[in-house]
Coordinates of C-alpha atoms in Angstrom, one line a residue:
M15 CA -7.6 -25.2 -9.3
W16 CA -9.9 -25.0 -6.3
N17 CA -12.0 -28.1 -7.3
K18 CA -8.9 -30.2 -6.5
L19 CA -8.8 -29.1 -2.9
P20 CA -10.5 -30.8 0.0
L21 CA -11.9 -27.4 1.1
Y22 CA -13.7 -27.0 -2.2
R23 CA -15.2 -30.5 -2.1
F24 CA -16.3 -29.9 1.5
L25 CA -18.0 -26.5 0.7
E26 CA -19.2 -27.1 -2.8
E27 CA -22.7 -28.0 -1.8
Q28 CA -22.9 -25.1 0.6
S29 CA -22.0 -22.6 -2.0
V30 CA -24.4 -19.6 -2.1
Y31 CA -24.0 -17.2 -4.9
S32 CA -25.7 -14.0 -4.1
P33 CA -24.3 -10.9 -5.9
L34 CA -24.9 -7.5 -4.5
T35 CA -26.7 -5.0 -6.7
E36 CA -26.0 -2.0 -4.6
D37 CA -23.5 0.7 -5.3
P38 CA -22.1 3.7 -3.2
E39 CA -19.7 6.4 -4.0
T40 CA -16.2 7.2 -2.9
Y41 CA -14.1 8.9 -0.3
E42 CA -10.7 10.2 -0.5
K43 CA -8.6 8.2 1.9
I44 CA -8.7 5.2 4.0
V45 CA -6.8 5.9 7.1
K46 CA -8.9 3.8 9.4
A47 CA -8.3 1.6 12.4
N48 CA -9.0 -1.9 11.4
E49 CA -10.4 -4.5 13.7
A50 CA -8.4 -7.4 15.2
Y51 CA -7.9 -9.9 12.5
L52 CA -5.5 -12.3 10.9
N53 CA -4.6 -14.1 14.2
T54 CA -4.0 -10.7 15.8
Q55 CA -1.1 -10.2 13.4
V56 CA -2.4 -6.9 12.3
M57 CA -4.3 -4.9 14.9
G58 CA -5.6 -1.7 13.5
E59 CA -4.5 -1.4 10.0
N60 CA -5.7 1.8 8.4
E61 CA -6.8 4.7 10.4
G62 CA -8.8 7.7 9.7
A63 CA -10.8 7.8 6.5
V64 CA -12.5 11.0 5.6
E65 CA -15.3 9.9 3.5
K66 CA -16.6 11.9 0.6
E67 CA -19.7 10.0 0.1
E68 CA -22.3 12.8 -0.1
E69 CA -23.8 13.8 -3.5
E70 CA -20.7 13.8 -5.6
K71 CA -20.7 10.9 -8.1
T72 CA -17.0 10.5 -8.0
E73 CA -14.7 7.9 -6.6
A74 CA -11.6 8.6 -4.6
E75 CA -9.3 6.7 -2.3
E76 CA -5.8 6.9 -1.3
E77 CA -3.1 4.4 -1.2
T78 CA -0.1 4.0 -3.4
E79 CA 2.9 2.1 -4.0
T80 CA 6.2 2.3 -5.8
A81 CA 8.9 0.2 -7.3
S82 CA 12.2 1.0 -8.8
A83 CA 13.5 -0.5 -11.9
G84 CA 15.9 -3.4 -11.7
N85 CA 17.6 -5.8 -13.9
N86 CA 17.6 -8.9 -11.7
L87 CA 14.2 -10.6 -11.8
L88 CA 13.8 -13.0 -8.9
A89 CA 10.3 -14.2 -8.4
P90 CA 10.0 -15.8 -5.0
V91 CA 9.6 -19.6 -5.0
A92 CA 7.5 -20.9 -2.2
E93 CA 7.0 -24.6 -3.0
T94 CA 5.7 -25.8 0.3
P95 CA 2.6 -24.3 1.8
C96 CA 3.1 -23.0 5.3
P97 CA -0.1 -21.5 6.6
V98 CA -0.3 -20.0 10.1
L99 CA -4.1 -19.8 10.0
D100 CA -6.4 -22.7 10.3
L101 CA -7.6 -23.2 6.7
S102 CA -9.6 -26.3 7.4
P103 CA -13.0 -26.7 5.7
E104 CA -14.8 -26.5 9.0
K105 CA -13.2 -23.2 9.9
L106 CA -13.8 -21.6 6.5
A107 CA -17.4 -22.7 6.6
D108 CA -17.8 -20.7 9.8
Y109 CA -18.8 -17.2 8.7
D110 CA -17.6 -15.5 11.9
Y111 CA -14.2 -17.1 11.5
L112 CA -14.1 -16.2 7.8
L113 CA -15.0 -12.6 8.5
N114 CA -12.6 -12.1 11.4
Q115 CA -9.6 -13.8 9.8
F116 CA -9.8 -12.6 6.2
F117 CA -11.9 -9.4 6.0
I118 CA -11.9 -5.9 7.4
V119 CA -15.3 -4.2 7.1
D120 CA -15.4 -0.5 7.0
T121 CA -18.1 1.1 9.1
N122 CA -19.6 2.7 6.0
T123 CA -20.8 -0.7 4.7
S124 CA -22.0 -4.1 5.9
A125 CA -21.5 -7.7 4.8
D126 CA -23.2 -11.0 5.6
S127 CA -22.9 -14.7 4.9
Q128 CA -24.6 -14.3 1.6
N129 CA -22.0 -12.1 0.1
L130 CA -19.0 -13.5 2.0
N131 CA -19.1 -17.2 1.2
A132 CA -15.9 -19.2 0.9
A133 CA -17.5 -22.0 -1.1
A134 CA -18.9 -19.5 -3.6
F135 CA -15.6 -17.7 -3.9
M136 CA -13.6 -20.9 -4.4
E137 CA -15.8 -22.5 -7.0
K138 CA -15.3 -19.6 -9.4
D139 CA -12.9 -20.4 -12.1
L140 CA -10.7 -17.4 -12.4
T141 CA -7.9 -19.1 -14.4
L142 CA -6.6 -17.5 -17.5
E143 CA -5.4 -19.3 -20.6
K144 CA -2.1 -17.6 -21.2
D145 CA -1.6 -16.0 -24.6
A146 CA 1.5 -13.9 -24.9
S147 CA 0.5 -12.6 -28.3
Q148 CA -2.0 -10.1 -26.9
P149 CA -2.4 -8.1 -23.7
Q150 CA -4.3 -10.0 -21.0
I151 CA -3.4 -7.9 -17.9
L152 CA -3.8 -4.2 -17.4
I153 CA -2.1 -2.2 -14.6
Y154 CA -2.9 1.4 -13.9
H155 CA -2.9 3.8 -11.0
S156 CA -5.9 5.9 -10.1
H157 CA -3.5 7.7 -7.7
S158 CA -0.3 8.0 -9.6
Q159 CA 1.3 10.4 -7.2
E160 CA 1.6 8.1 -4.2
F161 CA 5.2 7.8 -3.0
F162 CA 7.1 6.2 -0.1
A163 CA 9.2 7.2 2.9
D164 CA 12.5 7.6 1.1
S165 CA 11.1 8.3 -2.4
D166 CA 12.5 11.0 -4.7
T167 CA 9.1 12.5 -5.6
S168 CA 10.5 13.9 -8.8
N169 CA 11.2 10.4 -10.0
P170 CA 8.1 8.3 -11.0
E171 CA 10.2 5.1 -10.5
D172 CA 10.2 5.9 -6.8
G173 CA 6.4 5.8 -6.6
V174 CA 3.5 3.5 -7.4
V175 CA 4.2 4.0 -11.1
G176 CA 7.6 2.5 -10.7
M177 CA 6.2 -0.4 -8.8
G178 CA 3.8 -1.0 -11.7
N179 CA 6.8 -1.0 -14.1
Y180 CA 8.5 -3.7 -12.0
L181 CA 5.4 -5.8 -11.6
T182 CA 4.9 -5.5 -15.4
Q183 CA 8.5 -6.7 -15.9
L184 CA 8.0 -9.7 -13.5
L185 CA 4.7 -10.8 -15.1
T186 CA 6.2 -10.5 -18.6
E187 CA 9.7 -11.9 -18.2
Q188 CA 9.2 -14.3 -15.3
Y189 CA 5.7 -15.6 -16.0
G190 CA 5.1 -15.0 -19.7
Y191 CA 2.1 -12.7 -19.6
Q192 CA 1.6 -9.7 -21.9
V193 CA 0.9 -6.7 -19.7
L194 CA -0.3 -3.2 -20.6
H195 CA 0.8 -0.6 -18.1
V196 CA -0.9 2.7 -18.0
T197 CA 1.1 5.5 -16.4
E198 CA -1.3 8.4 -17.0
Q199 CA -1.8 10.8 -14.1
F200 CA -5.5 10.8 -13.1
D201 CA -4.9 12.5 -9.8
V202 CA -3.3 15.7 -11.1
V203 CA -5.4 18.6 -12.1
D204 CA -3.9 21.9 -13.3
G205 CA -0.5 20.8 -12.0
Q206 CA -1.9 20.0 -8.5
I207 CA -2.7 16.8 -6.8
D208 CA -6.5 16.5 -6.8
R209 CA -8.1 13.1 -6.1
N210 CA -11.7 14.2 -6.0
R211 CA -12.4 12.8 -9.4
A212 CA -9.4 10.5 -9.9
Y213 CA -11.5 7.4 -10.2
D214 CA -13.8 9.0 -12.8
Y215 CA -10.8 10.2 -14.9
A216 CA -9.3 6.8 -14.7
R217 CA -12.5 5.1 -15.7
E218 CA -12.9 7.5 -18.7
Y219 CA -9.4 6.5 -19.9
V220 CA -9.5 2.8 -19.1
E221 CA -12.9 1.9 -20.5
P222 CA -12.0 2.8 -24.2
L223 CA -8.7 1.0 -23.7
L224 CA -10.5 -2.1 -22.7
E225 CA -12.8 -1.8 -25.7
E226 CA -9.8 -1.6 -27.9
N227 CA -8.2 -4.6 -26.2
P228 CA -10.9 -7.1 -25.4
S229 CA -8.2 -9.7 -24.7
I230 CA -7.5 -8.0 -21.4
E231 CA -9.2 -10.0 -18.6
V232 CA -7.3 -8.8 -15.5
V233 CA -7.3 -5.2 -14.4
L234 CA -5.1 -4.1 -11.5
D235 CA -5.3 -0.6 -9.9
L236 CA -2.1 -0.4 -7.9
H237 CA -2.0 1.9 -4.9
R238 CA -0.2 2.6 -1.7
D239 CA -2.0 2.8 1.7
G240 CA -2.0 5.7 4.1
V241 CA -1.4 4.8 7.8
P242 CA -0.3 6.6 11.0
E243 CA 3.3 7.7 10.8
D244 CA 4.4 5.3 13.5
R245 CA 3.0 2.2 11.7
R246 CA 5.2 0.0 9.5
L247 CA 3.6 -2.5 7.2
V248 CA 6.6 -4.8 6.7
T249 CA 7.6 -8.4 7.0
E250 CA 10.4 -10.6 5.6
I251 CA 10.1 -12.9 2.6
N252 CA 13.0 -14.8 1.2
G253 CA 15.3 -12.9 3.4
K254 CA 14.1 -9.5 2.1
P255 CA 12.3 -6.7 3.9
T256 CA 8.9 -6.7 2.2
A257 CA 5.9 -4.4 2.4
Q258 CA 2.6 -6.1 3.3
I259 CA -0.3 -5.9 0.9
M260 CA -4.0 -5.5 1.3
F261 CA -6.8 -6.1 -1.2
Y262 CA -9.5 -3.4 -1.4
N263 CA -13.1 -4.2 -2.5
G264 CA -16.1 -2.0 -2.9
L265 CA -19.5 -3.5 -2.0
S266 CA -21.4 -0.7 -3.7
Y267 CA -23.5 -0.4 -0.6
T268 CA -23.5 2.1 2.3
V269 CA -25.2 1.7 5.6
N270 CA -26.6 5.3 5.4
N271 CA -27.8 5.4 1.8
G272 CA -28.2 1.7 0.8
P273 CA -27.5 0.7 -2.8
V274 CA -25.9 3.3 -5.1
D275 CA -27.8 2.6 -8.3
Y276 CA -25.8 5.0 -10.5
L277 CA -22.6 3.0 -9.8
P278 CA -23.7 -0.5 -10.8
N279 CA -21.2 -3.4 -10.5
P280 CA -22.4 -6.8 -11.8
Y281 CA -19.0 -8.3 -10.8
I282 CA -19.0 -7.7 -7.1
Q283 CA -19.0 -11.4 -6.3
D284 CA -16.3 -12.1 -9.0
N285 CA -14.2 -9.3 -7.6
L286 CA -14.5 -10.7 -4.1
A287 CA -13.7 -14.2 -5.3
F288 CA -10.6 -12.9 -7.1
S289 CA -9.3 -11.1 -3.9
F290 CA -10.2 -14.2 -1.8
Q291 CA -8.4 -16.7 -4.0
L292 CA -5.3 -14.4 -4.0
E293 CA -5.5 -14.1 -0.3
M294 CA -5.8 -17.9 0.1
Q295 CA -2.6 -18.4 -1.9
A296 CA -0.9 -15.8 0.2
A297 CA -2.2 -17.5 3.4
Q298 CA -0.7 -20.8 2.3
Y299 CA 2.7 -19.6 0.9
Y300 CA 3.3 -16.1 2.4
P301 CA 1.2 -16.0 5.6
D302 CA 2.8 -12.7 6.9
F303 CA 2.5 -11.0 3.6
Y304 CA -1.2 -10.1 3.4
R305 CA -3.2 -7.9 5.7
G306 CA -6.7 -8.9 4.6
I307 CA -9.5 -7.8 2.3
Y308 CA -10.8 -4.4 3.1
L309 CA -14.5 -4.0 2.3
S310 CA -15.8 -0.5 1.7
G311 CA -19.0 0.9 0.4
L312 CA -18.1 2.3 -3.0
R313 CA -17.2 0.8 -6.4
Y314 CA -13.6 1.9 -7.2
N315 CA -13.9 1.0 -10.9
L316 CA -13.9 -2.7 -10.0
H317 CA -16.9 -3.1 -12.4
L318 CA -14.5 -3.0 -15.4
R319 CA -13.8 -6.7 -15.3
P320 CA -14.7 -9.7 -13.2
R321 CA -11.0 -10.1 -12.4
A322 CA -10.5 -6.5 -11.3
L323 CA -8.5 -5.7 -8.2
L324 CA -7.5 -2.7 -6.2
L325 CA -4.2 -3.5 -4.5
E326 CA -2.7 -1.6 -1.7
V327 CA 1.1 -2.3 -1.3
G328 CA 2.7 -0.9 1.8
A329 CA 2.1 2.7 2.9
Q330 CA 3.8 6.0 3.0
T331 CA 5.9 4.7 5.9
N332 CA 7.5 1.9 3.8
T333 CA 10.7 2.3 1.8
V334 CA 10.9 2.0 -1.9
E335 CA 12.9 -1.2 -1.5
E336 CA 10.3 -2.8 0.7
V337 CA 7.5 -2.1 -1.7
R338 CA 9.5 -3.2 -4.7
N339 CA 10.3 -6.5 -2.9
A340 CA 6.5 -7.0 -2.4
M341 CA 6.0 -7.1 -6.2
E342 CA 7.7 -10.5 -6.3
P343 CA 5.5 -12.5 -4.0
F344 CA 2.4 -10.7 -5.4
A345 CA 3.4 -11.7 -8.9
D346 CA 3.8 -15.3 -7.7
I347 CA 0.3 -15.5 -6.0
L348 CA -1.3 -13.8 -9.0
N349 CA 0.2 -16.4 -11.3
K350 CA -0.9 -19.2 -9.1
V351 CA -4.5 -18.0 -9.3
L352 CA -4.5 -17.3 -13.0
S353 CA -2.7 -20.6 -13.8
G354 CA -4.8 -22.7 -11.4
E355 CA -1.8 -24.0 -9.5

């Protein structure tokens, strides 16, 4: 896919692959003011973030998303790229531009030109040879109890689990993938919402599942974000009100403690490349859809596969309809990356 683009050819010789070997822990919730980015489109994305990154070897974060069931599958078709950012080779080779336009770096971690390198990200072949006879994509929810502004919280279809159902339907019926959707509740303990060990519980469940299904190469942890109540993460795509998305990556490194050796992730650069290639597709076809790639200090179970992704769709202030609509362009850009379009 990428080796057909002028950008790839321009940056190919500049590619520097320098995976991180560090690894921090987790905190419960990102509610944090993001820096100016994406052409000042989004100014201050998540606010707040109470980190739980002390001595607990757990991983927790909070963002969810939901989608109702529906019979009409209509994956958005965006045949003509319409980027609003400058995606020229010169610009993407400029580290400061790359950082400011595509990434949001949490204050608990740090990044540099060695681990954020457009050429390195784009030279990675993340395509997937489609085989509908066996599962290739896994969708799960570390925080299954995340709902939206108008959700019926007694109905899982009104939360992130329902969004996972709709995304599964799109990827299966519209694009021909076989998808395994896990709906287990990893953030409920003794009948109460408790996210302190949600990532640990999710990992303990998902790891054996991946061992049983080695054909699975894509792992998506679907969340919903948490933002101030007066913030709406919504745009319009194909005439529909659509929640905006954000990719969330852990660098396994904190500024206070450095590498977290007990949470190793050999796939940090692969994870970042996966997020970046998805964001590049969104930048070309749905430029108002994506909010950026949020970089934090922990791992978030992204070590499970090279093509592992933590996806934040909308926030608690979005409606179920807006988040459900977001599944369509996301399924489209995911297919573009996996098919090499």
